[in-house]
């Protein structure tokens, strides 16, 4: 019994360490972008590639993670993912130009893409169904703290040592996770893993990569450039082929047939737009605050850190607000609130920093309820055999939404006259923040169109509240 308890504790420890490292990396880099750009002499509109490459590789390897864990063993794949992430972090810290840093960030994204789904599978196989609710409430705190602490830790390291230490900080965390995992994790191989959908994987990887490349480089190389036209058109063609292929597959890697369910479709696109708006804002704001207003990286981190606190408060209040307001009204209310806060930040960015921190808290508070309500309601009509593919597709869309937000707002920053060596001015950054709010407006329009009959279904309402609580 004692050994069993120690194994459960070890599984939790490894999972938290791996997720903490991955989640920390999602926010710690943003405050370091101006410093990295200064080191490699790269303009602000080109800095988005540091996040885009990471997010694309993370999203593209999510579908492959579940199959590889079942086929080759969850312990082997999980520890390999942590190793890849840790080694890539070391390489990022030693990168000598923008190209190598982007390559190493892509490698980091591959490791992160395997950590979450395989780690969750290990966790669910270790704990019973009855133990999981209590487990989730315990694990949410350290995992939620990582993105909250990222901007502060990153700002401190950038100001006092070097931006390279935002990557080196992953080394002790990764090594500790590997040590505990090697000793305590149990191997599990699924005999019915089936064949890997390699055609869908290749088409999705190349199609999305080429499309995002054209989107991010269009403002730099010109939208009429043959390179941009060819890569953009080829990417779109490959994505169309991907959809046609997956519709014919019995067990597709990306099950696009799930979008036939109106609730899953609506909540998925709301999640995508919300991720695009939030991650786009978190990309633009640190660049604007440091480059245009000359605020230090540490104080920029202190300001953006408050957004994560708002998210944590929203996660606790969302069951109550969902019960009181209902799904449709909660989504509309929280999205309109976020849109207003986005616009206020863009207008008053040069004002008192405490006002900005209050507005950042508002973003986390409002958008956190949007994301939480969308996530628990998306799977209302999804049956058990399709649940794994549905959760993967939902998470993948959120990651791609983040890529879309960063890519498009990078393009907005690229419209300024940086070709003559002039820095991006404050007004251009403000336009970019307004652009981030457009994603949320689209999400709000989708929420308005949610079928009122479905939303008022008492069975649905009761089930959603039970899931939220």
GROMACS .gro file of C-alpha atoms in nm:
model
  469
    1UNK     CA    1   0.000   0.000   0.000
    2UNK     CA    2   0.286   0.232   0.092
    3UNK     CA    3   0.455   0.162  -0.239
    4UNK     CA    4   0.132   0.226  -0.428
    5UNK     CA    5   0.082   0.562  -0.256
    6UNK     CA    6   0.442   0.660  -0.333
    7UNK     CA    7   0.393   0.567  -0.699
    8UNK     CA    8   0.080   0.785  -0.719
    9UNK     CA    9   0.263   1.073  -0.557
   10UNK     CA   10   0.554   1.027  -0.799
   11UNK     CA   11   0.320   1.026  -1.100
   12UNK     CA   12   0.168   1.354  -0.980
   13UNK     CA   13   0.513   1.501  -0.920
   14UNK     CA   14   0.639   1.412  -1.269
   15UNK     CA   15   0.321   1.535  -1.435
   16UNK     CA   16   0.325   1.867  -1.246
   17UNK     CA   17   0.697   1.924  -1.317
   18UNK     CA   18   0.653   1.854  -1.689
   19UNK     CA   19   0.338   2.064  -1.720
   20UNK     CA   20   0.489   2.345  -1.511
   21UNK     CA   21   0.791   2.355  -1.741
   22UNK     CA   22   0.576   2.354  -2.056
   23UNK     CA   23   0.326   2.611  -1.923
   24UNK     CA   24   0.604   2.838  -1.795
   25UNK     CA   25   0.758   2.843  -2.140
   26UNK     CA   26   0.431   2.958  -2.295
   27UNK     CA   27   0.451   3.299  -2.121
   28UNK     CA   28   0.810   3.350  -2.010
   29UNK     CA   29   0.930   3.413  -2.366
   30UNK     CA   30   0.698   3.709  -2.439
   31UNK     CA   31   0.873   3.957  -2.209
   32UNK     CA   32   1.210   3.857  -2.355
   33UNK     CA   33   1.117   3.925  -2.720
   34UNK     CA   34   1.256   4.284  -2.728
   35UNK     CA   35   1.586   4.169  -2.574
   36UNK     CA   36   1.616   3.878  -2.819
   37UNK     CA   37   1.535   4.112  -3.109
   38UNK     CA   38   1.805   4.351  -2.991
   39UNK     CA   39   2.064   4.073  -2.971
   40UNK     CA   40   1.993   3.943  -3.322
   41UNK     CA   41   1.900   4.283  -3.475
   42UNK     CA   42   1.550   4.165  -3.569
   43UNK     CA   43   1.253   4.409  -3.599
   44UNK     CA   44   0.943   4.357  -3.378
   45UNK     CA   45   0.719   4.233  -3.660
   46UNK     CA   46   0.958   3.942  -3.723
   47UNK     CA   47   0.973   3.833  -3.358
   48UNK     CA   48   0.646   3.642  -3.385
   49UNK     CA   49   0.826   3.350  -3.551
   50UNK     CA   50   0.976   3.259  -3.211
   51UNK     CA   51   0.627   3.179  -3.082
   52UNK     CA   52   0.472   3.068  -3.412
   53UNK     CA   53   0.720   2.788  -3.482
   54UNK     CA   54   0.678   2.660  -3.127
   55UNK     CA   55   0.298   2.670  -3.138
   56UNK     CA   56   0.271   2.509  -3.483
   57UNK     CA   57   0.494   2.214  -3.394
   58UNK     CA   58   0.310   2.173  -3.062
   59UNK     CA   59  -0.029   2.168  -3.234
   60UNK     CA   60   0.080   1.941  -3.517
   61UNK     CA   61   0.227   1.673  -3.290
   62UNK     CA   62  -0.071   1.662  -3.053
   63UNK     CA   63  -0.260   1.415  -3.279
   64UNK     CA   64   0.041   1.184  -3.304
   65UNK     CA   65   0.108   1.183  -2.930
   66UNK     CA   66  -0.178   0.956  -2.824
   67UNK     CA   67  -0.103   0.693  -3.088
   68UNK     CA   68   0.271   0.691  -3.016
   69UNK     CA   69   0.211   0.656  -2.642
   70UNK     CA   70  -0.016   0.357  -2.701
   71UNK     CA   71   0.215   0.202  -2.961
   72UNK     CA   72   0.559   0.250  -2.802
   73UNK     CA   73   0.470   0.284  -2.433
   74UNK     CA   74   0.352   0.584  -2.235
   75UNK     CA   75   0.653   0.594  -2.002
   76UNK     CA   76   0.904   0.575  -2.287
   77UNK     CA   77   0.727   0.843  -2.494
   78UNK     CA   78   0.661   1.074  -2.197
   79UNK     CA   79   1.021   1.068  -2.073
   80UNK     CA   80   1.147   1.111  -2.431
   81UNK     CA   81   0.923   1.418  -2.467
   82UNK     CA   82   1.063   1.570  -2.146
   83UNK     CA   83   1.416   1.496  -2.271
   84UNK     CA   84   1.348   1.660  -2.608
   85UNK     CA   85   1.200   1.968  -2.440
   86UNK     CA   86   1.491   2.000  -2.196
   87UNK     CA   87   1.761   1.952  -2.461
   88UNK     CA   88   1.586   2.198  -2.690
   89UNK     CA   89   1.578   2.450  -2.404
   90UNK     CA   90   1.955   2.422  -2.369
   91UNK     CA   91   1.998   2.471  -2.744
   92UNK     CA   92   1.766   2.776  -2.738
   93UNK     CA   93   1.982   2.931  -2.468
   94UNK     CA   94   2.293   2.889  -2.683
   95UNK     CA   95   2.133   2.998  -3.013
   96UNK     CA   96   2.362   3.233  -3.208
   97UNK     CA   97   2.109   3.375  -3.455
   98UNK     CA   98   1.737   3.399  -3.520
   99UNK     CA   99   1.728   3.101  -3.756
  100UNK     CA  100   1.881   2.856  -3.507
  101UNK     CA  101   1.661   2.988  -3.226
  102UNK     CA  102   1.350   2.925  -3.436
  103UNK     CA  103   1.467   2.572  -3.520
  104UNK     CA  104   1.527   2.493  -3.154
  105UNK     CA  105   1.190   2.643  -3.059
  106UNK     CA  106   1.023   2.408  -3.310
  107UNK     CA  107   1.205   2.120  -3.139
  108UNK     CA  108   1.075   2.247  -2.804
  109UNK     CA  109   0.723   2.251  -2.946
  110UNK     CA  110   0.753   1.888  -3.054
  111UNK     CA  111   0.842   1.789  -2.698
  112UNK     CA  112   0.559   1.998  -2.553
  113UNK     CA  113   0.312   1.846  -2.800
  114UNK     CA  114   0.374   1.502  -2.650
  115UNK     CA  115   0.391   1.605  -2.283
  116UNK     CA  116   0.028   1.704  -2.227
  117UNK     CA  117  -0.172   1.415  -2.386
  118UNK     CA  118   0.067   1.135  -2.286
  119UNK     CA  119   0.110   1.274  -1.934
  120UNK     CA  120  -0.268   1.294  -1.895
  121UNK     CA  121  -0.304   0.933  -2.013
  122UNK     CA  122  -0.054   0.819  -1.749
  123UNK     CA  123  -0.237   1.019  -1.484
  124UNK     CA  124  -0.579   0.877  -1.576
  125UNK     CA  125  -0.449   0.519  -1.577
  126UNK     CA  126  -0.293   0.568  -1.233
  127UNK     CA  127  -0.599   0.720  -1.060
  128UNK     CA  128  -0.953   0.584  -1.056
  129UNK     CA  129  -1.255   0.773  -1.186
  130UNK     CA  130  -1.358   0.854  -0.827
  131UNK     CA  131  -1.014   0.997  -0.743
  132UNK     CA  132  -0.987   1.224  -1.048
  133UNK     CA  133  -1.209   1.521  -0.942
  134UNK     CA  134  -1.010   1.572  -0.620
  135UNK     CA  135  -0.688   1.521  -0.814
  136UNK     CA  136  -0.784   1.788  -1.069
  137UNK     CA  137  -0.855   2.045  -0.797
  138UNK     CA  138  -0.514   1.975  -0.641
  139UNK     CA  139  -0.312   1.985  -0.964
  140UNK     CA  140  -0.475   2.295  -1.113
  141UNK     CA  141  -0.297   2.529  -0.868
  142UNK     CA  142   0.071   2.451  -0.951
  143UNK     CA  143  -0.005   2.419  -1.323
  144UNK     CA  144  -0.198   2.749  -1.328
  145UNK     CA  145   0.081   2.924  -1.138
  146UNK     CA  146   0.336   2.857  -1.413
  147UNK     CA  147   0.194   3.090  -1.681
  148UNK     CA  148   0.124   3.348  -1.408
  149UNK     CA  149   0.484   3.344  -1.286
  150UNK     CA  150   0.635   3.329  -1.637
  151UNK     CA  151   0.633   3.704  -1.714
  152UNK     CA  152   0.775   3.794  -1.371
  153UNK     CA  153   1.052   3.533  -1.378
  154UNK     CA  154   1.127   3.614  -1.741
  155UNK     CA  155   1.141   3.987  -1.676
  156UNK     CA  156   1.372   3.939  -1.378
  157UNK     CA  157   1.610   3.711  -1.571
  158UNK     CA  158   1.619   3.943  -1.874
  159UNK     CA  159   1.693   4.252  -1.664
  160UNK     CA  160   1.946   4.096  -1.424
  161UNK     CA  161   2.125   3.820  -1.619
  162UNK     CA  162   2.034   3.752  -1.982
  163UNK     CA  163   1.736   3.645  -2.193
  164UNK     CA  164   1.915   3.313  -2.246
  165UNK     CA  165   1.831   3.213  -1.889
  166UNK     CA  166   1.458   3.199  -1.967
  167UNK     CA  167   1.548   2.874  -2.144
  168UNK     CA  168   1.820   2.751  -1.905
  169UNK     CA  169   1.570   2.762  -1.616
  170UNK     CA  170   1.403   2.453  -1.768
  171UNK     CA  171   1.714   2.237  -1.714
  172UNK     CA  172   1.677   2.158  -1.339
  173UNK     CA  173   1.300   2.111  -1.373
  174UNK     CA  174   1.342   1.872  -1.667
  175UNK     CA  175   1.620   1.671  -1.501
  176UNK     CA  176   1.420   1.629  -1.180
  177UNK     CA  177   1.115   1.511  -1.376
  178UNK     CA  178   1.328   1.260  -1.568
  179UNK     CA  179   1.488   1.126  -1.249
  180UNK     CA  180   1.156   1.069  -1.069
  181UNK     CA  181   0.987   0.935  -1.383
  182UNK     CA  182   1.262   0.684  -1.453
  183UNK     CA  183   1.227   0.542  -1.103
  184UNK     CA  184   0.851   0.535  -1.054
  185UNK     CA  185   0.652   0.551  -1.379
  186UNK     CA  186   0.501   0.225  -1.504
  187UNK     CA  187   0.519   0.132  -1.872
  188UNK     CA  188   0.193   0.078  -2.060
  189UNK     CA  189   0.163  -0.038  -2.420
  190UNK     CA  190  -0.180  -0.057  -2.586
  191UNK     CA  191  -0.204  -0.372  -2.802
  192UNK     CA  192  -0.489  -0.228  -3.014
  193UNK     CA  193  -0.317   0.096  -3.113
  194UNK     CA  194  -0.390   0.034  -3.481
  195UNK     CA  195  -0.218   0.193  -3.782
  196UNK     CA  196  -0.091   0.550  -3.781
  197UNK     CA  197  -0.261   0.795  -4.019
  198UNK     CA  198   0.069   0.909  -4.170
  199UNK     CA  199  -0.098   1.067  -4.476
  200UNK     CA  200  -0.313   1.292  -4.258
  201UNK     CA  201  -0.015   1.377  -4.039
  202UNK     CA  202   0.206   1.480  -4.333
  203UNK     CA  203  -0.070   1.681  -4.500
  204UNK     CA  204  -0.161   1.866  -4.179
  205UNK     CA  205   0.201   1.940  -4.091
  206UNK     CA  206   0.298   2.074  -4.434
  207UNK     CA  207  -0.035   2.244  -4.510
  208UNK     CA  208  -0.055   2.444  -4.188
  209UNK     CA  209   0.316   2.525  -4.188
  210UNK     CA  210   0.314   2.663  -4.543
  211UNK     CA  211  -0.004   2.864  -4.482
  212UNK     CA  212   0.127   3.022  -4.161
  213UNK     CA  213   0.463   3.092  -4.326
  214UNK     CA  214   0.289   3.287  -4.603
  215UNK     CA  215   0.075   3.471  -4.348
  216UNK     CA  216   0.368   3.578  -4.131
  217UNK     CA  217   0.614   3.663  -4.408
  218UNK     CA  218   0.370   3.841  -4.640
  219UNK     CA  219   0.429   4.183  -4.485
  220UNK     CA  220   0.807   4.130  -4.481
  221UNK     CA  221   0.858   3.994  -4.834
  222UNK     CA  222   0.551   4.145  -4.999
  223UNK     CA  223   0.212   3.984  -5.061
  224UNK     CA  224   0.279   3.972  -5.436
  225UNK     CA  225   0.612   3.795  -5.389
  226UNK     CA  226   0.623   3.463  -5.584
  227UNK     CA  227   0.747   3.289  -5.268
  228UNK     CA  228   0.446   3.406  -5.065
  229UNK     CA  229   0.196   3.329  -5.341
  230UNK     CA  230   0.332   2.979  -5.401
  231UNK     CA  231   0.361   2.881  -5.033
  232UNK     CA  232   0.021   3.027  -4.946
  233UNK     CA  233  -0.163   2.859  -5.233
  234UNK     CA  234   0.016   2.528  -5.179
  235UNK     CA  235  -0.069   2.537  -4.808
  236UNK     CA  236  -0.439   2.595  -4.881
  237UNK     CA  237  -0.445   2.314  -5.140
  238UNK     CA  238  -0.286   2.072  -4.894
  239UNK     CA  239  -0.540   2.162  -4.623
  240UNK     CA  240  -0.828   2.100  -4.865
  241UNK     CA  241  -0.674   1.763  -4.949
  242UNK     CA  242  -0.640   1.693  -4.577
  243UNK     CA  243  -1.013   1.748  -4.517
  244UNK     CA  244  -1.108   1.525  -4.812
  245UNK     CA  245  -0.869   1.252  -4.696
  246UNK     CA  246  -0.986   1.254  -4.333
  247UNK     CA  247  -1.353   1.236  -4.439
  248UNK     CA  248  -1.277   0.905  -4.614
  249UNK     CA  249  -1.079   0.750  -4.327
  250UNK     CA  250  -1.250   0.517  -4.078
  251UNK     CA  251  -1.015   0.625  -3.796
  252UNK     CA  252  -0.874   0.961  -3.905
  253UNK     CA  253  -0.604   1.142  -3.711
  254UNK     CA  254  -0.810   1.464  -3.733
  255UNK     CA  255  -1.179   1.374  -3.727
  256UNK     CA  256  -1.339   1.672  -3.907
  257UNK     CA  257  -1.675   1.490  -3.900
  258UNK     CA  258  -1.706   1.602  -3.538
  259UNK     CA  259  -1.788   1.951  -3.666
  260UNK     CA  260  -2.129   1.820  -3.774
  261UNK     CA  261  -2.236   1.862  -3.411
  262UNK     CA  262  -2.351   2.228  -3.377
  263UNK     CA  263  -2.247   2.261  -3.010
  264UNK     CA  264  -1.896   2.123  -3.068
  265UNK     CA  265  -1.855   2.337  -3.380
  266UNK     CA  266  -1.965   2.660  -3.210
  267UNK     CA  267  -1.761   2.606  -2.894
  268UNK     CA  268  -1.454   2.503  -3.094
  269UNK     CA  269  -1.458   2.822  -3.301
  270UNK     CA  270  -1.523   3.035  -2.992
  271UNK     CA  271  -1.221   2.869  -2.830
  272UNK     CA  272  -1.011   2.928  -3.142
  273UNK     CA  273  -1.103   3.299  -3.163
  274UNK     CA  274  -1.052   3.347  -2.788
  275UNK     CA  275  -0.704   3.191  -2.805
  276UNK     CA  276  -0.619   3.407  -3.108
  277UNK     CA  277  -0.724   3.725  -2.929
  278UNK     CA  278  -0.557   3.644  -2.597
  279UNK     CA  279  -0.225   3.511  -2.729
  280UNK     CA  280  -0.211   3.785  -2.991
  281UNK     CA  281  -0.254   4.047  -2.719
  282UNK     CA  282   0.008   3.882  -2.495
  283UNK     CA  283   0.250   3.889  -2.791
  284UNK     CA  284   0.191   4.256  -2.882
  285UNK     CA  285   0.169   4.407  -2.533
  286UNK     CA  286   0.525   4.326  -2.406
  287UNK     CA  287   0.675   4.450  -2.735
  288UNK     CA  288   0.474   4.772  -2.713
  289UNK     CA  289   0.538   4.829  -2.344
  290UNK     CA  290   0.916   4.785  -2.377
  291UNK     CA  291   0.990   4.918  -2.728
  292UNK     CA  292   0.746   5.208  -2.749
  293UNK     CA  293   0.719   5.308  -2.382
  294UNK     CA  294   1.069   5.201  -2.260
  295UNK     CA  295   0.939   5.000  -1.963
  296UNK     CA  296   1.174   4.734  -1.822
  297UNK     CA  297   1.116   4.364  -1.886
  298UNK     CA  298   1.057   4.299  -1.514
  299UNK     CA  299   0.788   4.566  -1.480
  300UNK     CA  300   0.631   4.445  -1.804
  301UNK     CA  301   0.614   4.100  -1.647
  302UNK     CA  302   0.453   4.240  -1.332
  303UNK     CA  303   0.182   4.398  -1.546
  304UNK     CA  304   0.103   4.097  -1.766
  305UNK     CA  305   0.122   3.862  -1.466
  306UNK     CA  306  -0.208   4.001  -1.333
  307UNK     CA  307  -0.396   3.856  -1.633
  308UNK     CA  308  -0.319   3.503  -1.511
  309UNK     CA  309  -0.456   3.589  -1.166
  310UNK     CA  310  -0.781   3.693  -1.334
  311UNK     CA  311  -0.792   3.357  -1.511
  312UNK     CA  312  -0.751   3.173  -1.181
  313UNK     CA  313  -1.034   3.373  -1.018
  314UNK     CA  314  -1.257   3.312  -1.323
  315UNK     CA  315  -1.200   2.936  -1.304
  316UNK     CA  316  -1.340   2.935  -0.950
  317UNK     CA  317  -1.638   3.162  -1.023
  318UNK     CA  318  -1.739   3.015  -1.359
  319UNK     CA  319  -1.963   2.735  -1.218
  320UNK     CA  320  -2.164   2.997  -1.025
  321UNK     CA  321  -2.191   3.242  -1.317
  322UNK     CA  322  -2.285   2.960  -1.555
  323UNK     CA  323  -2.562   2.851  -1.317
  324UNK     CA  324  -2.695   3.205  -1.279
  325UNK     CA  325  -2.666   3.326  -1.640
  326UNK     CA  326  -2.681   3.017  -1.861
  327UNK     CA  327  -2.432   2.929  -2.132
  328UNK     CA  328  -2.536   3.172  -2.407
  329UNK     CA  329  -2.568   3.480  -2.186
  330UNK     CA  330  -2.244   3.402  -2.002
  331UNK     CA  331  -2.050   3.374  -2.327
  332UNK     CA  332  -2.194   3.699  -2.467
  333UNK     CA  333  -2.140   3.887  -2.138
  334UNK     CA  334  -1.780   3.769  -2.090
  335UNK     CA  335  -1.679   3.826  -2.453
  336UNK     CA  336  -1.824   4.179  -2.460
  337UNK     CA  337  -1.642   4.249  -2.132
  338UNK     CA  338  -1.313   4.130  -2.281
  339UNK     CA  339  -1.362   4.335  -2.599
  340UNK     CA  340  -1.418   4.651  -2.392
  341UNK     CA  341  -1.108   4.583  -2.181
  342UNK     CA  342  -0.894   4.520  -2.493
  343UNK     CA  343  -1.000   4.856  -2.636
  344UNK     CA  344  -0.936   5.035  -2.306
  345UNK     CA  345  -0.584   4.891  -2.290
  346UNK     CA  346  -0.509   5.005  -2.645
  347UNK     CA  347  -0.632   5.358  -2.561
  348UNK     CA  348  -0.476   5.400  -2.215
  349UNK     CA  349  -0.155   5.197  -2.251
  350UNK     CA  350   0.058   5.501  -2.166
  351UNK     CA  351  -0.138   5.577  -1.849
  352UNK     CA  352  -0.086   5.468  -1.487
  353UNK     CA  353   0.059   5.112  -1.472
  354UNK     CA  354  -0.188   5.018  -1.196
  355UNK     CA  355  -0.476   5.098  -1.430
  356UNK     CA  356  -0.320   4.864  -1.687
  357UNK     CA  357  -0.282   4.591  -1.425
  358UNK     CA  358  -0.647   4.629  -1.331
  359UNK     CA  359  -0.742   4.598  -1.699
  360UNK     CA  360  -0.516   4.293  -1.736
  361UNK     CA  361  -0.700   4.133  -1.445
  362UNK     CA  362  -1.023   4.211  -1.629
  363UNK     CA  363  -0.901   4.025  -1.939
  364UNK     CA  364  -0.826   3.714  -1.736
  365UNK     CA  365  -1.152   3.741  -1.543
  366UNK     CA  366  -1.380   3.780  -1.846
  367UNK     CA  367  -1.198   3.561  -2.097
  368UNK     CA  368  -1.135   3.290  -1.839
  369UNK     CA  369  -1.508   3.238  -1.805
  370UNK     CA  370  -1.548   3.229  -2.183
  371UNK     CA  371  -1.282   2.964  -2.224
  372UNK     CA  372  -1.404   2.757  -1.927
  373UNK     CA  373  -1.770   2.758  -2.036
  374UNK     CA  374  -1.678   2.675  -2.397
  375UNK     CA  375  -1.453   2.389  -2.292
  376UNK     CA  376  -1.706   2.207  -2.073
  377UNK     CA  377  -1.996   2.256  -2.314
  378UNK     CA  378  -1.815   2.156  -2.636
  379UNK     CA  379  -1.840   1.782  -2.564
  380UNK     CA  380  -2.206   1.767  -2.461
  381UNK     CA  381  -2.310   1.554  -2.761
  382UNK     CA  382  -1.981   1.365  -2.813
  383UNK     CA  383  -2.004   0.991  -2.745
  384UNK     CA  384  -1.740   0.802  -2.546
  385UNK     CA  385  -1.559   0.636  -2.843
  386UNK     CA  386  -1.507   0.977  -3.006
  387UNK     CA  387  -1.408   1.164  -2.690
  388UNK     CA  388  -1.031   1.123  -2.734
  389UNK     CA  389  -1.034   1.258  -3.090
  390UNK     CA  390  -1.272   1.538  -2.991
  391UNK     CA  391  -1.056   1.662  -2.702
  392UNK     CA  392  -0.747   1.642  -2.924
  393UNK     CA  393  -0.918   1.839  -3.201
  394UNK     CA  394  -1.045   2.101  -2.953
  395UNK     CA  395  -0.697   2.150  -2.802
  396UNK     CA  396  -0.535   2.153  -3.145
  397UNK     CA  397  -0.772   2.428  -3.260
  398UNK     CA  398  -0.687   2.639  -2.955
  399UNK     CA  399  -0.316   2.608  -3.036
  400UNK     CA  400  -0.376   2.698  -3.399
  401UNK     CA  401  -0.589   2.991  -3.285
  402UNK     CA  402  -0.289   3.118  -3.088
  403UNK     CA  403  -0.072   3.080  -3.400
  404UNK     CA  404  -0.327   3.270  -3.607
  405UNK     CA  405  -0.345   3.554  -3.354
  406UNK     CA  406   0.033   3.599  -3.333
  407UNK     CA  407   0.076   3.565  -3.710
  408UNK     CA  408  -0.189   3.821  -3.806
  409UNK     CA  409  -0.083   4.074  -3.544
  410UNK     CA  410   0.279   4.033  -3.656
  411UNK     CA  411   0.153   4.131  -3.999
  412UNK     CA  412  -0.015   4.440  -3.853
  413UNK     CA  413   0.313   4.544  -3.692
  414UNK     CA  414   0.486   4.485  -4.024
  415UNK     CA  415   0.275   4.753  -4.193
  416UNK     CA  416   0.479   5.025  -4.024
  417UNK     CA  417   0.772   5.183  -4.201
  418UNK     CA  418   1.044   4.961  -4.060
  419UNK     CA  419   1.212   4.917  -4.399
  420UNK     CA  420   1.380   5.252  -4.349
  421UNK     CA  421   1.507   5.144  -4.010
  422UNK     CA  422   1.240   5.331  -3.817
  423UNK     CA  423   1.104   5.163  -3.502
  424UNK     CA  424   0.742   5.057  -3.481
  425UNK     CA  425   0.552   5.352  -3.334
  426UNK     CA  426   0.299   5.339  -3.050
  427UNK     CA  427   0.003   5.395  -3.282
  428UNK     CA  428   0.087   5.081  -3.481
  429UNK     CA  429   0.095   4.874  -3.163
  430UNK     CA  430  -0.242   5.021  -3.066
  431UNK     CA  431  -0.385   4.921  -3.405
  432UNK     CA  432  -0.256   4.569  -3.342
  433UNK     CA  433  -0.437   4.555  -3.006
  434UNK     CA  434  -0.757   4.669  -3.177
  435UNK     CA  435  -0.696   4.386  -3.424
  436UNK     CA  436  -0.682   4.138  -3.136
  437UNK     CA  437  -1.030   4.247  -3.027
  438UNK     CA  438  -1.167   4.160  -3.374
  439UNK     CA  439  -1.112   3.790  -3.298
  440UNK     CA  440  -1.328   3.831  -2.989
  441UNK     CA  441  -1.598   4.013  -3.185
  442UNK     CA  442  -1.616   3.712  -3.420
  443UNK     CA  443  -1.643   3.480  -3.115
  444UNK     CA  444  -1.924   3.697  -2.975
  445UNK     CA  445  -2.116   3.677  -3.301
  446UNK     CA  446  -2.091   3.298  -3.289
  447UNK     CA  447  -2.217   3.300  -2.928
  448UNK     CA  448  -2.515   3.515  -3.025
  449UNK     CA  449  -2.613   3.256  -3.287
  450UNK     CA  450  -2.619   2.965  -3.041
  451UNK     CA  451  -2.958   2.799  -3.067
  452UNK     CA  452  -3.172   2.936  -2.783
  453UNK     CA  453  -3.373   2.613  -2.760
  454UNK     CA  454  -3.056   2.413  -2.701
  455UNK     CA  455  -2.916   2.669  -2.459
  456UNK     CA  456  -3.233   2.665  -2.250
  457UNK     CA  457  -3.252   2.286  -2.242
  458UNK     CA  458  -3.272   2.212  -1.863
  459UNK     CA  459  -3.089   1.881  -1.905
  460UNK     CA  460  -2.801   2.051  -2.085
  461UNK     CA  461  -2.790   2.331  -1.830
  462UNK     CA  462  -2.781   2.089  -1.536
  463UNK     CA  463  -2.511   1.873  -1.697
  464UNK     CA  464  -2.290   2.174  -1.772
  465UNK     CA  465  -2.313   2.305  -1.418
  466UNK     CA  466  -2.233   1.960  -1.276
  467UNK     CA  467  -1.926   1.935  -1.502
  468UNK     CA  468  -1.814   2.284  -1.407
  469UNK     CA  469  -1.843   2.210  -1.036
   0.00000   0.00000   0.00000
